[in-house]
């Protein structure tokens, strides 16, 4: 099957393109948001090929995978064809939770019954008003990156891009509170902006490949997931797969994704901090908790299940 999909979320896309199809990702000279092309810091297979807007106009695709509202118009403008019932079959992946007042949480495709909306969590699906759009949930799936946990560093680790711009959404203010008790390292794009904003117990690290990031994360004794508002966060699942015990704010889909034996999920930030201190004093408990987190992640968020779910859905949409 020939699948056209914009490169929007590199971590999610890394799992998606492990399937058996040919994947085409638009590329523009400036590699801006509408044409990022292949990922530069993730390992994508050769079945992922870059295509220009001119090639999109002449090539044929079995399915178009949409991830942003603007891509409907973008594909039609580039290709001269429509998507949906009277054009190229399409499916829309909704990675994000809605914004604004709760009464305005109407999905951009809520009036279209010909394009399925695929949510990445049940939490996501229940937050959106999906209207007449058919919906399905395909939960995250990640490759097995291997058990890498060493816990040699007496610091927690957080993975978040743009932690200053996304201050409350990503829970960066909560990270600052916990950093007063336990040092925290933050990995991700634009973490350098934390300098001067948070002055104690926190360090930022930017510009790592996915493999380098995983190696570094696994050196910390625990993973902190402070997000207030997102569908779930792939970094949490990846951390569990690596064997880290996790401390998670009880928001988003996290309470359903993390069992009690894998860490602590709570809206009590002080409890998260106290648990971190306990794990520091008892590294055996931290290691055992991380091992159970890994077992759960592999069982519930394995790549095989994710690809099987997508294979069934793509075949159905293409028909």
Short mmCIF file of C-alpha atoms in Angstrom, two decimals:
data_model
loop_
_atom_site.label_atom_id
_atom_site.label_comp_id
_atom_site.label_asym_id
_atom_site.label_seq_id
_atom_site.Cartn_x
_atom_site.Cartn_y
_atom_site.Cartn_z
CA UNK A 1 0.00 0.00 0.00
CA UNK A 2 1.22 3.53 -0.78
CA UNK A 3 0.62 5.87 2.16
CA UNK A 4 1.17 9.63 2.07
CA UNK A 5 1.78 11.18 5.49
CA UNK A 6 3.31 14.45 6.61
CA UNK A 7 6.13 14.26 9.14
CA UNK A 8 4.46 15.93 12.14
CA UNK A 9 5.35 13.91 15.26
CA UNK A 10 8.66 12.12 14.75
CA UNK A 11 8.33 9.71 17.69
CA UNK A 12 4.84 8.54 16.68
CA UNK A 13 5.84 8.37 13.02
CA UNK A 14 8.85 6.21 13.89
CA UNK A 15 6.48 3.49 15.06
CA UNK A 16 3.98 3.98 12.24
CA UNK A 17 6.52 3.56 9.42
CA UNK A 18 7.70 0.20 10.76
CA UNK A 19 4.73 -1.36 8.95
CA UNK A 20 4.82 -3.26 5.62
CA UNK A 21 3.87 -0.37 3.33
CA UNK A 22 5.59 2.31 1.24
CA UNK A 23 5.46 5.63 3.05
CA UNK A 24 5.81 9.00 1.33
CA UNK A 25 6.59 12.14 3.35
CA UNK A 26 6.41 15.60 1.71
CA UNK A 27 9.59 17.66 1.67
CA UNK A 28 10.12 21.36 0.91
CA UNK A 29 13.45 23.17 0.36
CA UNK A 30 13.24 24.90 3.75
CA UNK A 31 12.10 21.71 5.52
CA UNK A 32 9.41 23.75 7.25
CA UNK A 33 6.29 22.35 8.97
CA UNK A 34 4.64 21.40 5.65
CA UNK A 35 7.73 19.68 4.30
CA UNK A 36 9.99 18.29 7.03
CA UNK A 37 10.82 15.21 4.98
CA UNK A 38 12.54 12.27 6.65
CA UNK A 39 13.46 12.58 10.32
CA UNK A 40 17.04 13.62 10.95
CA UNK A 41 17.47 12.20 14.47
CA UNK A 42 15.25 9.09 14.29
CA UNK A 43 15.94 5.78 12.56
CA UNK A 44 13.40 5.39 9.74
CA UNK A 45 13.48 2.49 7.28
CA UNK A 46 14.19 2.82 3.55
CA UNK A 47 10.47 2.33 2.86
CA UNK A 48 10.02 6.00 3.85
CA UNK A 49 10.68 8.25 0.86
CA UNK A 50 10.55 11.99 0.41
CA UNK A 51 8.24 13.53 -2.20
CA UNK A 52 7.96 17.08 -3.47
CA UNK A 53 4.62 18.85 -4.04
CA UNK A 54 5.14 18.26 -7.77
CA UNK A 55 5.45 14.52 -7.17
CA UNK A 56 2.34 14.56 -4.97
CA UNK A 57 0.44 15.91 -7.99
CA UNK A 58 1.52 13.07 -10.26
CA UNK A 59 1.83 10.12 -7.86
CA UNK A 60 -0.97 7.80 -6.82
CA UNK A 61 -1.69 6.93 -3.18
CA UNK A 62 -3.91 4.32 -1.61
CA UNK A 63 -4.41 6.29 1.62
CA UNK A 64 -3.62 9.80 2.82
CA UNK A 65 -2.90 10.00 6.53
CA UNK A 66 -3.86 13.46 7.82
CA UNK A 67 -2.68 14.87 11.15
CA UNK A 68 -3.49 18.59 10.96
CA UNK A 69 -6.65 20.38 9.72
CA UNK A 70 -4.60 22.32 7.15
CA UNK A 71 -3.52 19.11 5.41
CA UNK A 72 -6.93 18.60 3.81
CA UNK A 73 -6.55 21.84 1.84
CA UNK A 74 -2.81 21.29 1.40
CA UNK A 75 -3.25 17.90 -0.25
CA UNK A 76 -6.04 19.16 -2.50
CA UNK A 77 -3.95 22.14 -3.60
CA UNK A 78 -0.81 20.11 -4.24
CA UNK A 79 -2.49 17.12 -5.88
CA UNK A 80 -5.57 18.59 -7.56
CA UNK A 81 -7.60 15.80 -5.94
CA UNK A 82 -9.90 15.68 -2.95
CA UNK A 83 -9.77 13.36 0.05
CA UNK A 84 -12.53 11.19 1.44
CA UNK A 85 -15.55 9.63 -0.21
CA UNK A 86 -15.12 11.34 -3.60
CA UNK A 87 -11.32 11.33 -3.69
CA UNK A 88 -8.33 9.56 -2.22
CA UNK A 89 -9.25 7.53 0.90
CA UNK A 90 -8.07 9.29 4.03
CA UNK A 91 -7.80 8.88 7.77
CA UNK A 92 -7.13 11.63 10.32
CA UNK A 93 -4.91 10.97 13.34
CA UNK A 94 -5.71 13.22 16.29
CA UNK A 95 -2.64 13.42 18.51
CA UNK A 96 -3.75 16.39 20.57
CA UNK A 97 -6.30 17.33 23.17
CA UNK A 98 -8.64 20.25 22.33
CA UNK A 99 -7.95 23.87 23.29
CA UNK A 100 -10.15 26.67 24.56
CA UNK A 101 -13.47 26.53 26.39
CA UNK A 102 -14.90 23.05 26.90
CA UNK A 103 -18.05 23.93 24.94
CA UNK A 104 -15.89 24.73 21.92
CA UNK A 105 -14.07 21.39 21.80
CA UNK A 106 -15.49 20.53 18.37
CA UNK A 107 -13.17 18.52 16.18
CA UNK A 108 -12.18 20.10 12.83
CA UNK A 109 -13.56 17.04 11.02
CA UNK A 110 -16.73 16.80 13.11
CA UNK A 111 -18.94 17.50 10.07
CA UNK A 112 -17.28 14.92 7.81
CA UNK A 113 -18.60 11.37 7.91
CA UNK A 114 -16.24 10.14 5.19
CA UNK A 115 -12.91 10.46 7.05
CA UNK A 116 -12.37 8.39 10.21
CA UNK A 117 -10.76 10.22 13.12
CA UNK A 118 -8.22 8.06 14.91
CA UNK A 119 -7.53 9.08 18.51
CA UNK A 120 -4.40 7.89 20.28
CA UNK A 121 -6.19 7.40 23.62
CA UNK A 122 -9.73 6.90 24.85
CA UNK A 123 -9.16 10.03 26.93
CA UNK A 124 -8.54 11.96 23.72
CA UNK A 125 -11.68 10.62 22.06
CA UNK A 126 -13.85 11.48 25.07
CA UNK A 127 -12.53 15.05 25.27
CA UNK A 128 -13.33 15.94 21.65
CA UNK A 129 -16.80 16.53 20.22
CA UNK A 130 -16.38 14.33 17.15
CA UNK A 131 -19.75 15.12 15.58
CA UNK A 132 -20.66 12.75 12.74
CA UNK A 133 -17.06 11.67 12.10
CA UNK A 134 -16.51 7.95 12.68
CA UNK A 135 -13.95 7.45 15.44
CA UNK A 136 -11.58 4.72 16.50
CA UNK A 137 -8.79 4.51 19.07
CA UNK A 138 -5.38 3.12 18.19
CA UNK A 139 -3.28 3.42 21.32
CA UNK A 140 0.41 4.21 21.17
CA UNK A 141 2.90 1.53 20.32
CA UNK A 142 6.67 1.80 20.58
CA UNK A 143 9.57 -0.40 19.52
CA UNK A 144 11.39 -2.30 22.23
CA UNK A 145 14.39 -0.05 22.75
CA UNK A 146 15.87 -2.55 25.17
CA UNK A 147 16.34 -2.54 28.93
CA UNK A 148 18.88 0.24 29.48
CA UNK A 149 18.27 1.34 33.05
CA UNK A 150 21.32 1.97 35.22
CA UNK A 151 19.96 4.60 37.61
CA UNK A 152 23.50 5.80 38.24
CA UNK A 153 22.55 9.48 38.33
CA UNK A 154 20.85 10.87 41.44
CA UNK A 155 18.55 13.03 39.34
CA UNK A 156 15.10 12.64 37.87
CA UNK A 157 14.66 13.05 34.12
CA UNK A 158 11.94 14.83 32.14
CA UNK A 159 11.55 14.79 28.35
CA UNK A 160 9.69 17.81 26.98
CA UNK A 161 10.10 20.10 24.00
CA UNK A 162 9.80 23.87 24.51
CA UNK A 163 9.31 23.69 28.29
CA UNK A 164 9.10 27.48 28.69
CA UNK A 165 6.53 28.15 25.96
CA UNK A 166 4.45 25.20 27.21
CA UNK A 167 4.96 26.17 30.85
CA UNK A 168 1.65 25.07 32.36
CA UNK A 169 0.51 22.65 29.66
CA UNK A 170 3.68 20.58 30.07
CA UNK A 171 3.78 21.12 33.84
CA UNK A 172 7.17 22.84 33.84
CA UNK A 173 6.13 24.81 36.91
CA UNK A 174 5.59 21.48 38.70
CA UNK A 175 9.04 20.34 37.63
CA UNK A 176 10.42 23.46 39.28
CA UNK A 177 8.63 22.58 42.53
CA UNK A 178 9.98 19.04 42.57
CA UNK A 179 13.46 20.29 41.65
CA UNK A 180 13.52 22.04 45.04
CA UNK A 181 13.60 18.56 46.61
CA UNK A 182 15.34 16.42 43.98
CA UNK A 183 17.55 17.56 41.09
CA UNK A 184 15.89 17.20 37.67
CA UNK A 185 17.38 17.09 34.17
CA UNK A 186 15.12 18.21 31.32
CA UNK A 187 15.77 16.87 27.82
CA UNK A 188 14.22 18.34 24.67
CA UNK A 189 14.18 21.21 22.21
CA UNK A 190 14.70 24.72 23.59
CA UNK A 191 15.48 23.53 27.12
CA UNK A 192 18.23 26.15 27.13
CA UNK A 193 15.45 28.71 27.69
CA UNK A 194 15.11 27.37 31.23
CA UNK A 195 18.38 29.08 32.15
CA UNK A 196 17.52 31.99 34.38
CA UNK A 197 13.87 30.93 34.59
CA UNK A 198 14.60 28.09 37.02
CA UNK A 199 17.77 28.52 39.02
CA UNK A 200 17.95 25.59 41.42
CA UNK A 201 18.20 21.85 40.94
CA UNK A 202 17.44 21.79 37.21
CA UNK A 203 19.50 21.38 34.05
CA UNK A 204 18.47 21.33 30.37
CA UNK A 205 19.89 19.18 27.55
CA UNK A 206 19.07 19.78 23.86
CA UNK A 207 19.83 18.31 20.45
CA UNK A 208 20.20 14.56 21.02
CA UNK A 209 19.29 11.78 18.65
CA UNK A 210 16.57 9.40 19.82
CA UNK A 211 19.11 6.70 20.66
CA UNK A 212 21.33 9.14 22.55
CA UNK A 213 18.31 10.45 24.44
CA UNK A 214 17.30 6.96 25.53
CA UNK A 215 20.82 6.16 26.72
CA UNK A 216 20.91 9.36 28.76
CA UNK A 217 17.41 8.95 30.18
CA UNK A 218 18.24 5.45 31.42
CA UNK A 219 21.09 6.80 33.56
CA UNK A 220 18.65 8.71 35.80
CA UNK A 221 17.05 6.97 38.76
CA UNK A 222 13.48 7.87 37.76
CA UNK A 223 11.32 9.50 35.10
CA UNK A 224 9.02 12.45 35.89
CA UNK A 225 5.97 13.04 33.67
CA UNK A 226 4.34 16.33 34.73
CA UNK A 227 1.99 17.01 31.79
CA UNK A 228 -1.34 18.63 32.62
CA UNK A 229 -2.93 18.56 29.18
CA UNK A 230 -2.03 16.20 26.37
CA UNK A 231 -3.35 12.89 25.09
CA UNK A 232 -0.71 10.91 26.98
CA UNK A 233 2.88 11.51 25.89
CA UNK A 234 5.03 8.96 24.09
CA UNK A 235 8.04 9.85 26.22
CA UNK A 236 6.31 8.27 29.21
CA UNK A 237 5.85 4.96 27.37
CA UNK A 238 9.42 5.08 26.09
CA UNK A 239 10.76 5.68 29.60
CA UNK A 240 8.84 2.68 30.91
CA UNK A 241 10.16 0.54 28.05
CA UNK A 242 13.71 1.52 28.99
CA UNK A 243 13.07 0.28 32.52
CA UNK A 244 12.67 3.54 34.43
CA UNK A 245 10.25 3.81 37.36
CA UNK A 246 7.86 6.67 36.70
CA UNK A 247 6.37 9.55 38.68
CA UNK A 248 3.32 10.86 36.86
CA UNK A 249 0.85 13.69 37.36
CA UNK A 250 -2.66 12.19 37.49
CA UNK A 251 -3.90 13.95 34.36
CA UNK A 252 -4.38 13.09 30.68
CA UNK A 253 -4.63 9.32 29.97
CA UNK A 254 -1.81 8.55 32.38
CA UNK A 255 -3.94 7.01 35.17
CA UNK A 256 -5.11 4.35 32.70
CA UNK A 257 -1.67 3.83 31.17
CA UNK A 258 0.44 3.38 34.30
CA UNK A 259 -0.41 0.61 36.81
CA UNK A 260 0.41 1.00 40.50
CA UNK A 261 3.33 -1.41 40.31
CA UNK A 262 5.06 0.70 37.63
CA UNK A 263 5.34 3.89 39.67
CA UNK A 264 3.22 6.57 41.29
CA UNK A 265 0.41 8.47 39.56
CA UNK A 266 -0.94 11.31 41.67
CA UNK A 267 -2.08 14.92 41.54
CA UNK A 268 -0.21 15.43 44.85
CA UNK A 269 3.08 16.91 43.71
CA UNK A 270 4.52 16.62 47.21
CA UNK A 271 3.84 12.86 47.12
CA UNK A 272 5.71 12.59 43.83
CA UNK A 273 8.66 14.40 45.40
CA UNK A 274 8.60 12.19 48.52
CA UNK A 275 8.51 9.07 46.37
CA UNK A 276 11.55 10.31 44.45
CA UNK A 277 13.43 10.75 47.71
CA UNK A 278 12.41 7.23 48.79
CA UNK A 279 13.68 5.76 45.53
CA UNK A 280 16.96 7.62 45.98
CA UNK A 281 17.34 6.00 49.39
CA UNK A 282 16.24 2.58 48.12
CA UNK A 283 17.65 1.98 44.61
CA UNK A 284 16.49 -1.64 44.72
CA UNK A 285 12.86 -0.50 44.95
CA UNK A 286 13.43 1.92 42.08
CA UNK A 287 14.96 -0.80 39.91
CA UNK A 288 12.20 -3.33 40.66
CA UNK A 289 9.51 -0.73 39.96
CA UNK A 290 11.18 0.12 36.65
CA UNK A 291 11.31 -3.52 35.65
CA UNK A 292 7.58 -3.84 36.23
CA UNK A 293 7.02 -0.63 34.26
CA UNK A 294 8.94 -2.15 31.35
CA UNK A 295 6.91 -5.37 31.47
CA UNK A 296 3.67 -3.42 31.39
CA UNK A 297 4.80 -1.15 28.55
CA UNK A 298 5.89 -4.07 26.39
CA UNK A 299 2.62 -5.89 27.01
CA UNK A 300 0.21 -2.99 26.47
CA UNK A 301 2.13 -0.64 24.18
CA UNK A 302 4.12 -3.06 22.06
CA UNK A 303 4.88 -2.27 18.44
CA UNK A 304 3.27 -5.48 17.16
CA UNK A 305 -0.18 -4.63 18.50
CA UNK A 306 0.11 -1.05 17.23
CA UNK A 307 1.01 -2.13 13.70
CA UNK A 308 -1.70 -4.81 13.64
CA UNK A 309 -4.31 -2.24 14.61
CA UNK A 310 -3.12 0.11 11.89
CA UNK A 311 -2.95 -2.63 9.28
CA UNK A 312 -6.61 -3.49 9.81
CA UNK A 313 -7.64 0.16 9.73
CA UNK A 314 -5.65 1.08 6.61
CA UNK A 315 -7.09 -1.87 4.70
CA UNK A 316 -10.60 -0.90 5.72
CA UNK A 317 -10.10 2.74 4.73
CA UNK A 318 -8.47 1.85 1.40
CA UNK A 319 -11.44 -0.35 0.47
#
